């Protein structure tokens, strides 16, 4: 087993400067979210909400309709991603967006960024 | 005789790159992957290195997007650089999507499937694989007990019985109805007994029950000789069958049956209106009581062979999952009907493919399929309902999911059209329209489908894949209710030989299917497709032979 999966954790800020990579504010938040496990929790929450409101079933139905039209063996992952992304993003309920936003705000406050 | 009517899962063939990989590396990659497989209690699988929280791309150090773990060299690439990784190394074609633990062929740029891979993944999930027989050990109490009393319609109704019919009118009815199929006969209302009449009409045409009684498998003479106990519901049911299928057309009064049923269900014996669903359950119970003793004499274990169970009985599966460790405990419970809550979600499935729908809009129709979806959806049990987990050895938050392990010949679906308000402490009826199909495929609600979907559609043989079960059903009868909880009326719509008949106590009329579709369904009887069509054939034989007899009768009347 190659060592790549056993890489050390995300490099420190000093290393960044050596590598000439500046982390943007957004990237810092992102990394903090992942490292603290909050991103995983948010994803889980999002998944739950999207299932509850029927969003996932809608996406499934879209895929099914597409596969039926194009033929089951002619559908690739990229096709589906292209098909679902615009409609999926547009149909996330506002209440779900609001809830997640609130969670992120709380996280930022508690992480003292 | 095991014809597969619906092959639910045909494994996708591997692409050439996957085949080559398997030939060259066998299971090595899968085995070494095991220590990175992480499972969640709700069935998701992902790859995770405990040392590095943030997977980053070996080529660009990026940490966003999809990541692919190469099965040959274990390097991680993001979706932008995975092709580069493949092109710069010979044979590094197969990778694993880190977030989903799914196989991906870099060359084909698409997902691929391998039962061996899924097996390796599934081995990390804590699935309980119990026997089909009821497992006494479960996480806490069984939660799928249905409330049998006090949950239906039941108070005084206006009397709807036939008082002093005019003979000439009756005669006209007879002549008109003489071309109706055999077995169609009005049932007089004996004082708020529409709840009984409506269910009886459905039972009179349920194929297993109908053949059983029409072939005299419950012989009244032998029964009388055999048992001291005068009370025998099957005998009285047999009486109704004889009367209804005799060819006589004037409405029949099932008084003897009513009297016997009162004796059997003493708590429901009155002239008050009762709930049709409760009656249905007590009817099957009455048949089982008598028939069960006779039929099950020689068998100690196994399923009851009485006609009530042979026709209507199935098996439900209940999975309770600990949300902390993922341990799932499974129990099986028999059922003779399935009670469904009305699906009141905010979307319409029919429009999805045509235009974008915002789930917030309440442009919605409740559908039977929606109710079945709701029934089989995982339900998070409240924190006040923590159940004891065998694995964690303490009470934990749990999730419960129902599915159907075995389907009956006749599937009775009961819609719970009442809600109880904890605030006002009152129950009220839900009149919401429910759309239901005439042809129903139960495949998505089978245990194999539900459990399989929980783990993301892995190619994995679940114990008891019901490949032999016929899942296609045709509607036979719809029992409808109109009115309130306190006061209402039941009417049954029967479909015989592709024609719908409205059975409103003593009055039987032909109706168009639109009327049926628009009706407010309360109980629906679906029959297995093969059985339904076979029964129709048998009916046509009966009709032609007795038609002449019926006409002759009418002619001789004057």
Coordinates of C-alpha atoms in Angstrom, one line a residue, chain B:
Chain B
X1 CA -43.6 -23.7 -11.4
X2 CA -41.3 -21.0 -10.3
X3 CA -41.6 -18.6 -13.2
X4 CA -40.0 -15.3 -12.5
X5 CA -42.6 -12.7 -13.4
X6 CA -40.4 -9.8 -12.6
X7 CA -36.6 -10.2 -12.5
X8 CA -35.9 -7.2 -10.3
X9 CA -32.2 -7.1 -10.5
X10 CA -30.1 -8.1 -13.5
X11 CA -26.5 -7.5 -12.5
X12 CA -24.8 -5.0 -14.9
X13 CA -22.0 -6.6 -16.8
X14 CA -18.5 -5.4 -15.9
X15 CA -16.7 -3.3 -18.4
X16 CA -13.5 -4.7 -19.9
X17 CA -11.3 -2.6 -17.6
X18 CA -13.0 -4.0 -14.5
X19 CA -12.7 -7.5 -15.9
X20 CA -9.0 -7.0 -16.6
X21 CA -8.5 -5.6 -13.1
X22 CA -10.2 -8.5 -11.5
X23 CA -8.1 -10.9 -13.5
X24 CA -4.9 -9.2 -12.5
X25 CA -5.5 -8.2 -8.9
X26 CA -8.4 -10.4 -7.8
X27 CA -9.7 -9.4 -4.4
X28 CA -6.5 -7.8 -3.1
X29 CA -7.7 -4.3 -3.6
X30 CA -11.0 -5.0 -2.0
X31 CA -9.4 -6.6 1.0
X32 CA -7.0 -3.8 1.6
X33 CA -9.8 -1.4 1.4
X34 CA -11.7 -2.9 4.3
X35 CA -9.9 -1.0 6.9
X36 CA -10.9 2.3 5.3
X37 CA -14.5 1.5 5.0
X38 CA -16.7 3.6 7.3
X39 CA -20.4 2.8 7.8
X40 CA -23.1 5.0 9.2
X41 CA -26.2 3.7 11.0
X42 CA -28.5 4.8 8.2
X43 CA -26.8 2.5 5.7
X44 CA -24.3 4.8 4.0
X45 CA -20.8 3.7 3.3
X46 CA -17.7 5.9 2.6
X47 CA -13.9 5.6 2.7
X48 CA -12.0 7.3 5.4
X49 CA -8.5 7.3 6.5
X50 CA -8.5 7.8 10.3
X51 CA -5.2 9.7 10.0
X52 CA -6.2 12.3 7.5
X53 CA -9.5 14.0 8.1
X54 CA -9.4 15.9 4.8
X55 CA -8.9 13.8 1.7
X56 CA -6.8 15.8 -0.8
X57 CA -5.9 15.3 -4.4
X58 CA -2.4 14.0 -4.9
X59 CA -2.0 16.1 -8.0
X60 CA -3.4 19.4 -7.0
X61 CA -3.9 19.3 -3.2
X62 CA -7.5 20.3 -3.7
X63 CA -10.0 19.2 -1.2
X64 CA -13.2 19.9 -3.0
X65 CA -15.4 17.8 -5.2
X66 CA -15.5 14.1 -5.7
X67 CA -12.4 12.0 -4.8
X68 CA -11.4 8.7 -6.3
X69 CA -9.2 6.2 -4.5
X70 CA -7.1 4.1 -7.0
X71 CA -7.5 0.4 -6.3
X72 CA -4.0 -0.3 -7.7
X73 CA -1.8 2.3 -6.0
X74 CA -4.1 3.8 -3.3
X75 CA -3.5 7.3 -4.5
X76 CA -6.4 9.8 -4.3
X77 CA -7.3 12.0 -7.2
X78 CA -10.0 14.6 -7.5
X79 CA -12.4 14.4 -10.5
X80 CA -10.3 16.9 -12.4
X81 CA -7.2 14.9 -12.1
X82 CA -8.3 11.3 -12.0
X83 CA -8.0 11.0 -15.8
X84 CA -4.5 12.3 -15.6
X85 CA -3.6 9.7 -13.0
X86 CA -4.9 7.0 -15.2
X87 CA -3.1 8.2 -18.3
X88 CA 0.2 8.5 -16.5
X89 CA 0.0 5.0 -15.2
X90 CA -0.7 1.8 -17.0
X91 CA -3.5 -0.3 -15.8
X92 CA -4.7 2.0 -13.0
X93 CA -8.2 2.0 -14.4
X94 CA -10.5 1.1 -11.5
X95 CA -11.1 3.5 -8.5
X96 CA -13.5 3.9 -5.7
X97 CA -15.6 7.0 -5.1
X98 CA -14.5 8.0 -1.6
X99 CA -17.7 9.5 -0.4
X100 CA -20.0 6.7 -1.6
X101 CA -17.7 3.6 -1.6
X102 CA -18.8 2.9 -5.2
X103 CA -16.7 1.5 -8.0
X104 CA -15.7 3.8 -10.8
X105 CA -14.0 3.0 -14.1
X106 CA -11.7 6.0 -15.0
X107 CA -11.5 5.0 -18.7
X108 CA -15.2 4.5 -19.2
X109 CA -15.8 7.6 -17.0
X110 CA -18.7 5.8 -15.4
X111 CA -19.8 3.8 -12.4
X112 CA -19.3 0.0 -12.7
X113 CA -20.6 -2.8 -10.5
X114 CA -19.1 -5.9 -9.0
X115 CA -20.9 -8.2 -6.6
X116 CA -17.6 -9.1 -4.9
X117 CA -16.9 -5.4 -4.2
X118 CA -20.4 -4.9 -2.7
X119 CA -20.0 -8.0 -0.7
X120 CA -16.8 -6.6 0.8
X121 CA -18.6 -3.4 1.6
X122 CA -21.7 -5.1 3.0
X123 CA -19.5 -7.2 5.3
X124 CA -18.7 -4.0 7.2
X125 CA -22.4 -3.2 7.9
X126 CA -24.0 -4.7 10.9
X127 CA -26.9 -6.4 9.4
X128 CA -28.9 -8.9 11.4
X129 CA -29.8 -11.8 9.3
X130 CA -32.6 -13.6 11.2
X131 CA -34.7 -16.5 10.3
X132 CA -38.1 -16.0 8.8
X133 CA -39.8 -17.3 11.9
X134 CA -40.7 -14.7 14.4
X135 CA -37.6 -13.7 16.3
X136 CA -38.4 -13.1 20.0
X137 CA -35.2 -11.1 20.6
X138 CA -35.6 -7.6 19.3
X139 CA -34.6 -4.1 20.2
X140 CA -37.5 -3.3 22.6
X141 CA -41.1 -3.7 22.0
X142 CA -42.8 -4.4 18.7
X143 CA -44.1 -1.2 17.4
X144 CA -46.1 -2.4 14.5
X145 CA -49.2 -3.5 16.5
X146 CA -52.2 -2.0 14.9
X147 CA -54.9 -0.4 17.0
X148 CA -57.9 -2.6 16.5
X149 CA -60.6 -0.9 18.5
X150 CA -61.8 2.6 18.8
X151 CA -60.2 3.8 15.6
X152 CA -62.9 3.7 13.0
X153 CA -66.3 5.0 12.3
X154 CA -69.1 4.1 14.7
X155 CA -72.2 5.8 15.8
X156 CA -75.8 5.9 14.9
X157 CA -76.7 6.4 11.2
X158 CA -79.9 7.1 9.4
X159 CA -81.7 3.9 8.5
X160 CA -81.3 2.9 4.9
X161 CA -83.3 -0.3 4.7
X162 CA -85.7 -1.3 2.1
X163 CA -89.2 -0.8 3.4
X164 CA -92.1 -2.3 1.5
X165 CA -90.7 -2.6 -2.1
X166 CA -93.2 -2.4 -4.9
X167 CA -93.3 -5.7 -6.7
X168 CA -93.5 -4.3 -10.2
X169 CA -90.4 -2.2 -9.6
X170 CA -88.6 -5.3 -8.3
X171 CA -89.6 -7.2 -11.4
X172 CA -88.3 -4.5 -13.6
X173 CA -85.0 -4.6 -11.7
X174 CA -84.9 -8.4 -12.1
X175 CA -85.2 -8.2 -15.8
X176 CA -82.6 -5.5 -16.1
X177 CA -80.2 -7.3 -13.9
X178 CA -80.7 -10.7 -15.5
X179 CA -77.7 -10.0 -17.7
X180 CA -75.5 -9.2 -14.8
X181 CA -72.8 -11.7 -14.0
X182 CA -73.6 -14.4 -11.5
X183 CA -72.9 -13.5 -7.9
X184 CA -74.2 -10.0 -8.1
X185 CA -77.0 -9.5 -5.7
X186 CA -78.1 -6.6 -3.5
X187 CA -77.9 -7.0 0.2
X188 CA -80.6 -5.4 2.3
X189 CA -79.6 -3.0 5.0
X190 CA -80.9 -4.5 8.3
X191 CA -80.4 -1.4 10.3
X192 CA -77.1 0.5 9.7
X193 CA -75.5 -2.7 8.3
X194 CA -73.9 -1.0 5.3
X195 CA -70.6 -1.5 6.9
X196 CA -71.2 -5.3 6.7
X197 CA -72.8 -5.3 3.3
X198 CA -69.9 -3.4 1.7
X199 CA -67.3 -5.8 3.0
X200 CA -69.4 -8.9 2.2
X201 CA -69.7 -7.8 -1.4
X202 CA -65.9 -7.6 -1.7
X203 CA -65.5 -11.0 0.0
X204 CA -68.1 -12.6 -2.3
X205 CA -65.8 -12.0 -5.2
X206 CA -62.4 -12.5 -3.6
X207 CA -61.1 -15.5 -5.7
X208 CA -59.7 -17.8 -3.0
X209 CA -62.7 -17.3 -0.8
X210 CA -65.2 -17.6 -3.6
X211 CA -63.8 -20.8 -5.0
X212 CA -63.6 -22.2 -1.5
X213 CA -67.2 -21.8 -0.7
X214 CA -68.6 -22.4 -4.2
X215 CA -66.8 -25.7 -4.3
X216 CA -68.5 -26.6 -1.0
X217 CA -65.3 -26.9 1.0
X218 CA -67.2 -25.9 4.0
X219 CA -70.1 -28.3 4.0
X220 CA -72.9 -27.1 6.3
X221 CA -74.3 -30.6 6.9
X222 CA -71.0 -32.2 7.9
X223 CA -70.3 -29.1 10.0
X224 CA -73.5 -29.4 11.9
X225 CA -72.9 -33.1 12.5
X226 CA -69.3 -32.6 13.5
X227 CA -69.5 -29.8 16.0
X228 CA -71.8 -29.3 19.0
X229 CA -71.3 -25.6 18.9
X230 CA -74.2 -24.2 16.8
X231 CA -72.4 -21.0 16.1
X232 CA -70.4 -21.3 13.0
X233 CA -69.7 -18.2 11.0
X234 CA -68.3 -20.1 8.0
X235 CA -71.6 -21.9 7.7
X236 CA -73.5 -18.6 7.6
X237 CA -71.0 -17.3 5.1
X238 CA -71.6 -20.4 3.0
X239 CA -75.3 -19.6 3.3
X240 CA -74.7 -16.1 1.8
X241 CA -72.6 -17.5 -1.0
X242 CA -75.4 -20.0 -1.9
X243 CA -78.0 -17.2 -1.8
X244 CA -76.0 -14.7 -3.8
X245 CA -74.8 -17.2 -6.5
X246 CA -78.2 -18.9 -6.8
X247 CA -79.3 -16.8 -9.7
X248 CA -82.1 -15.2 -7.6
X249 CA -82.0 -11.5 -8.1
X250 CA -84.1 -9.8 -5.4
X251 CA -81.9 -8.3 -2.7
X252 CA -81.0 -10.8 0.0
X253 CA -81.1 -10.2 3.7
X254 CA -78.2 -11.7 5.5
X255 CA -80.0 -11.9 8.8
X256 CA -78.8 -15.2 9.9
X257 CA -75.2 -14.2 9.3
X258 CA -75.7 -10.9 11.2
X259 CA -77.1 -12.7 14.2
X260 CA -74.2 -15.2 14.2
X261 CA -71.7 -12.4 13.8
X262 CA -73.3 -10.5 16.8
X263 CA -72.7 -13.6 18.9
X264 CA -69.1 -13.8 17.8
X265 CA -68.3 -10.1 18.2
X266 CA -70.4 -9.4 21.3
X267 CA -68.8 -6.0 21.8
X268 CA -70.0 -4.8 18.4
X269 CA -73.5 -6.3 18.6
X270 CA -75.9 -3.5 18.2
X271 CA -77.8 -1.5 15.6
X272 CA -75.2 1.2 15.8
X273 CA -73.1 1.8 12.8
X274 CA -69.7 0.1 12.9
X275 CA -66.4 0.4 11.1
X276 CA -66.1 -1.7 8.0
X277 CA -62.5 -2.4 8.7
X278 CA -63.2 -3.7 12.1
X279 CA -65.9 -5.9 10.7
X280 CA -63.5 -7.2 8.1
X281 CA -61.0 -8.2 10.8
X282 CA -63.6 -9.8 12.9
X283 CA -65.0 -11.7 9.9
X284 CA -61.6 -13.2 9.1
X285 CA -61.2 -14.0 12.8
X286 CA -64.5 -15.8 12.8
X287 CA -63.6 -17.9 9.9
X288 CA -60.2 -18.7 11.3
X289 CA -61.6 -19.7 14.7
X290 CA -63.7 -22.4 13.1
X291 CA -61.6 -23.4 10.1
X292 CA -58.3 -23.2 11.8
X293 CA -59.0 -26.0 14.1
X294 CA -59.9 -28.3 11.3
X295 CA -57.3 -27.4 8.8
X296 CA -54.4 -27.2 11.2
X297 CA -54.9 -30.4 13.0
X298 CA -52.0 -32.2 11.4
X299 CA -49.5 -29.4 11.4
X300 CA -47.8 -28.2 14.5
X301 CA -45.9 -25.3 13.0
X302 CA -46.1 -23.3 9.8
X303 CA -48.7 -21.0 8.5
X304 CA -52.4 -21.4 9.2
X305 CA -54.2 -23.1 6.4
X306 CA -57.6 -21.7 7.0
X307 CA -59.2 -20.0 4.0
X308 CA -59.1 -16.6 5.7
X309 CA -55.3 -16.8 6.1
X310 CA -54.6 -18.6 2.9
X311 CA -56.4 -15.8 1.1
X312 CA -55.4 -12.7 3.0
X313 CA -52.4 -13.4 5.1
X314 CA -48.9 -12.0 4.5
X315 CA -45.8 -11.1 6.5
X316 CA -44.5 -7.7 7.4
X317 CA -40.8 -7.0 8.3
X318 CA -39.9 -4.4 10.8
X319 CA -36.2 -3.3 11.1
X320 CA -35.2 -1.2 14.1
X321 CA -31.8 0.3 13.7
X322 CA -29.7 1.8 16.5
X323 CA -28.6 5.3 15.4
X324 CA -25.4 5.1 17.3
X325 CA -23.8 1.8 16.2
X326 CA -26.0 0.8 13.2
X327 CA -27.0 -2.5 14.7
X328 CA -30.3 -3.6 13.2
X329 CA -32.8 -5.9 14.7
X330 CA -35.4 -7.5 12.5
X331 CA -38.8 -9.0 13.4
X332 CA -41.6 -10.5 11.3
X333 CA -45.3 -10.1 12.0
X334 CA -48.2 -11.6 10.0
X335 CA -50.9 -9.3 8.7
X336 CA -54.3 -9.8 7.0
X337 CA -54.4 -6.2 5.9
X338 CA -52.2 -3.1 5.8
X339 CA -53.4 0.1 7.4
X340 CA -51.9 3.2 5.7
X341 CA -51.7 6.8 6.8
X342 CA -52.6 9.3 4.2
X343 CA -49.7 10.8 2.4
X344 CA -50.0 14.5 2.7
X345 CA -46.6 15.6 1.4
X346 CA -46.2 18.7 -0.8
X347 CA -45.3 17.4 -4.1
X348 CA -46.8 15.7 -7.1
X349 CA -44.8 12.8 -8.6
X350 CA -46.6 12.9 -11.9
X351 CA -45.4 16.3 -12.9
X352 CA -41.8 15.8 -12.1
X353 CA -40.5 14.8 -15.4
X354 CA -42.3 17.5 -17.3
X355 CA -41.4 20.7 -15.4
X356 CA -39.4 21.8 -12.4
X357 CA -41.5 21.6 -9.2
X358 CA -40.7 23.4 -6.1
X359 CA -41.4 21.1 -3.1
X360 CA -42.8 24.1 -1.3
X361 CA -45.9 24.3 -3.5
X362 CA -49.0 22.6 -2.2
X363 CA -50.2 21.6 -5.6
X364 CA -50.5 18.0 -4.5
X365 CA -52.6 14.9 -4.7
X366 CA -52.3 12.1 -2.2
X367 CA -51.7 8.9 -4.0
X368 CA -51.8 5.3 -2.8
X369 CA -48.2 4.8 -3.9
X370 CA -47.3 7.9 -1.8
X371 CA -49.0 6.2 1.2
X372 CA -47.1 3.0 0.6
X373 CA -43.9 5.1 0.3
X374 CA -44.7 6.7 3.6
X375 CA -45.4 3.3 5.2
X376 CA -42.0 2.0 4.2
X377 CA -40.0 5.1 4.9
X378 CA -37.5 5.0 7.8
X379 CA -39.1 6.7 10.8
X380 CA -36.9 8.3 13.4
X381 CA -38.2 7.4 16.8
X382 CA -38.4 10.2 19.2
X383 CA -35.9 10.7 22.0
X384 CA -38.6 9.7 24.4
X385 CA -38.8 6.3 22.6
X386 CA -35.2 5.2 23.0
X387 CA -34.9 1.5 22.5
X388 CA -32.4 -0.9 24.0
X389 CA -29.6 -1.8 21.6
X390 CA -28.1 -5.2 22.1
X391 CA -24.8 -4.1 20.8
X392 CA -24.4 -0.8 22.7
X393 CA -26.0 -2.4 25.8
X394 CA -28.0 0.7 26.5
X395 CA -31.0 2.6 25.3
X396 CA -30.3 4.6 22.1
X397 CA -32.1 6.7 19.6
X398 CA -33.4 4.4 17.0
X399 CA -35.0 4.4 13.5
X400 CA -37.7 2.0 12.4
X401 CA -38.5 0.9 8.9
X402 CA -41.3 -1.4 7.6
X403 CA -41.4 -3.5 4.5
X404 CA -43.3 -6.4 3.1
X405 CA -41.8 -9.8 3.4
X406 CA -44.7 -11.8 1.9
X407 CA -47.7 -10.7 -0.1
X408 CA -51.0 -12.4 0.1
X409 CA -53.3 -13.6 -2.7
X410 CA -55.7 -10.8 -1.8
X411 CA -54.2 -7.6 -0.5
X412 CA -56.4 -5.5 1.6
X413 CA -55.2 -1.9 2.0
X414 CA -57.0 0.2 4.7
X415 CA -56.7 4.0 4.6
X416 CA -56.7 5.6 8.1
X417 CA -59.1 8.4 7.4
X418 CA -59.2 9.7 10.9
X419 CA -57.0 11.8 13.0
X420 CA -57.1 12.5 16.6
X421 CA -56.2 15.9 17.9
X422 CA -54.3 15.9 21.2
X423 CA -55.3 19.4 21.8
X424 CA -59.0 19.2 21.3
X425 CA -59.1 15.5 22.3
X426 CA -61.4 14.9 19.4
X427 CA -61.2 12.7 16.4
X428 CA -62.2 13.8 13.0
X429 CA -62.4 12.2 9.6
X430 CA -60.0 13.1 6.8
X431 CA -62.0 13.5 3.6
X432 CA -58.9 14.2 1.5
X433 CA -59.1 12.6 -2.0
X434 CA -56.7 9.6 -2.5
X435 CA -55.7 8.6 -6.0
X436 CA -55.3 4.9 -6.4
X437 CA -54.3 2.7 -9.4
X438 CA -56.2 -0.1 -10.9
X439 CA -53.0 -2.1 -11.5
X440 CA -50.5 -2.2 -8.7
X441 CA -47.0 -3.4 -8.6
X442 CA -45.8 -4.0 -5.1
X443 CA -42.1 -4.6 -5.9
X444 CA -40.8 -1.3 -4.4
X445 CA -42.3 -2.1 -1.1
X446 CA -40.9 -5.6 -0.7
X447 CA -38.3 -6.2 2.0
X448 CA -35.7 -7.0 -0.6
X449 CA -36.2 -3.7 -2.3
X450 CA -36.4 -1.6 0.8
X451 CA -33.5 -3.2 2.6
X452 CA -31.4 -3.1 -0.6
X453 CA -32.1 0.6 -1.1
X454 CA -31.0 1.3 2.4
X455 CA -27.5 0.4 1.5
X456 CA -27.4 2.3 -1.7
X457 CA -28.5 -0.5 -4.2
X458 CA -25.6 -2.9 -3.6
X459 CA -25.5 -6.1 -5.6
X460 CA -26.0 -8.3 -2.6
X461 CA -28.2 -11.4 -2.0
X462 CA -30.4 -10.6 0.9
X463 CA -31.8 -13.6 2.8
X464 CA -35.1 -14.5 1.2
X465 CA -35.0 -12.6 -2.0
X466 CA -38.6 -13.0 -3.0
X467 CA -37.9 -13.7 -6.6
X468 CA -40.8 -16.1 -6.9
X469 CA -43.4 -13.8 -5.5
X470 CA -45.8 -12.3 -7.9
X471 CA -46.0 -8.6 -7.2
X472 CA -48.5 -7.5 -9.7
X473 CA -52.0 -6.9 -8.5
X474 CA -55.3 -5.9 -10.0
X475 CA -58.0 -4.0 -8.2
X476 CA -61.1 -6.1 -7.3
X477 CA -63.1 -4.0 -5.0
X478 CA -63.2 -0.5 -3.4
X479 CA -65.1 0.1 -0.2
X480 CA -65.9 3.8 0.0
X481 CA -67.2 5.9 2.8
X482 CA -69.0 9.2 2.7
X483 CA -70.0 11.3 5.7
X484 CA -68.4 11.9 9.0
X485 CA -67.0 9.7 11.8
X486 CA -70.4 9.8 13.5
X487 CA -72.7 9.5 10.5
X488 CA -71.9 8.1 7.1
X489 CA -72.6 5.4 4.5
X490 CA -70.5 2.7 2.9
X491 CA -70.7 1.7 -0.7
X492 CA -68.6 -0.9 -2.5
X493 CA -67.4 -0.8 -6.1
X494 CA -66.8 -4.2 -7.6
X495 CA -64.9 -4.9 -10.8
X496 CA -66.1 -8.0 -12.6
X497 CA -65.0 -8.9 -16.1
X498 CA -63.8 -5.3 -16.7
X499 CA -67.1 -3.8 -15.7
X500 CA -67.5 -1.8 -12.6
X501 CA -70.6 -2.3 -10.4
X502 CA -71.8 -0.1 -7.6
X503 CA -73.1 -2.1 -4.7
X504 CA -75.1 0.2 -2.4
X505 CA -76.9 -2.1 0.0
X506 CA -79.8 -3.5 -2.0
X507 CA -79.0 -1.5 -5.2
X508 CA -76.6 -2.7 -7.8
X509 CA -75.9 -0.6 -10.8
X510 CA -73.3 -0.5 -13.6
X511 CA -71.0 2.5 -13.4
X512 CA -68.1 4.0 -15.4
X513 CA -64.6 3.7 -14.1
X514 CA -64.4 7.5 -13.7
X515 CA -66.9 7.3 -10.9
X516 CA -64.8 4.7 -9.1
X517 CA -61.6 6.7 -9.6
X518 CA -63.2 9.8 -8.1
X519 CA -64.6 8.0 -5.1
X520 CA -63.3 8.3 -1.6
X521 CA -61.6 5.0 -1.0
X522 CA -61.5 3.5 2.5
X523 CA -60.5 -0.1 1.9
X524 CA -59.1 -1.5 -1.3
X525 CA -58.9 -5.1 -2.3
X526 CA -56.2 -6.0 -4.8
X527 CA -55.9 -9.5 -6.2
X528 CA -52.8 -11.1 -7.6
X529 CA -53.0 -10.5 -11.3
X530 CA -52.8 -14.1 -12.4
X531 CA -55.5 -15.1 -10.0
X532 CA -57.7 -12.2 -11.0
X533 CA -57.7 -13.1 -14.7
X534 CA -58.2 -16.7 -14.0
X535 CA -61.2 -16.0 -11.8
X536 CA -62.6 -13.8 -14.5
X537 CA -62.4 -16.8 -16.9
X538 CA -64.2 -19.0 -14.4
X539 CA -66.9 -16.3 -14.0
X540 CA -67.7 -16.2 -17.7
X541 CA -68.3 -19.9 -17.7
X542 CA -70.7 -19.5 -14.8
X543 CA -72.5 -16.6 -16.4
X544 CA -73.4 -18.2 -19.7
X545 CA -74.8 -21.3 -18.2
X546 CA -77.0 -19.6 -15.6
X547 CA -78.1 -16.7 -17.7
X548 CA -80.9 -18.7 -19.3
X549 CA -82.0 -20.0 -16.0
X550 CA -82.3 -16.5 -14.6
X551 CA -84.3 -15.3 -17.5
X552 CA -86.6 -18.2 -17.3
X553 CA -87.2 -17.4 -13.7
X554 CA -88.2 -13.8 -14.4
X555 CA -90.4 -14.8 -17.3
X556 CA -92.3 -17.3 -15.1
X557 CA -92.9 -14.7 -12.4
X558 CA -95.8 -13.1 -14.1

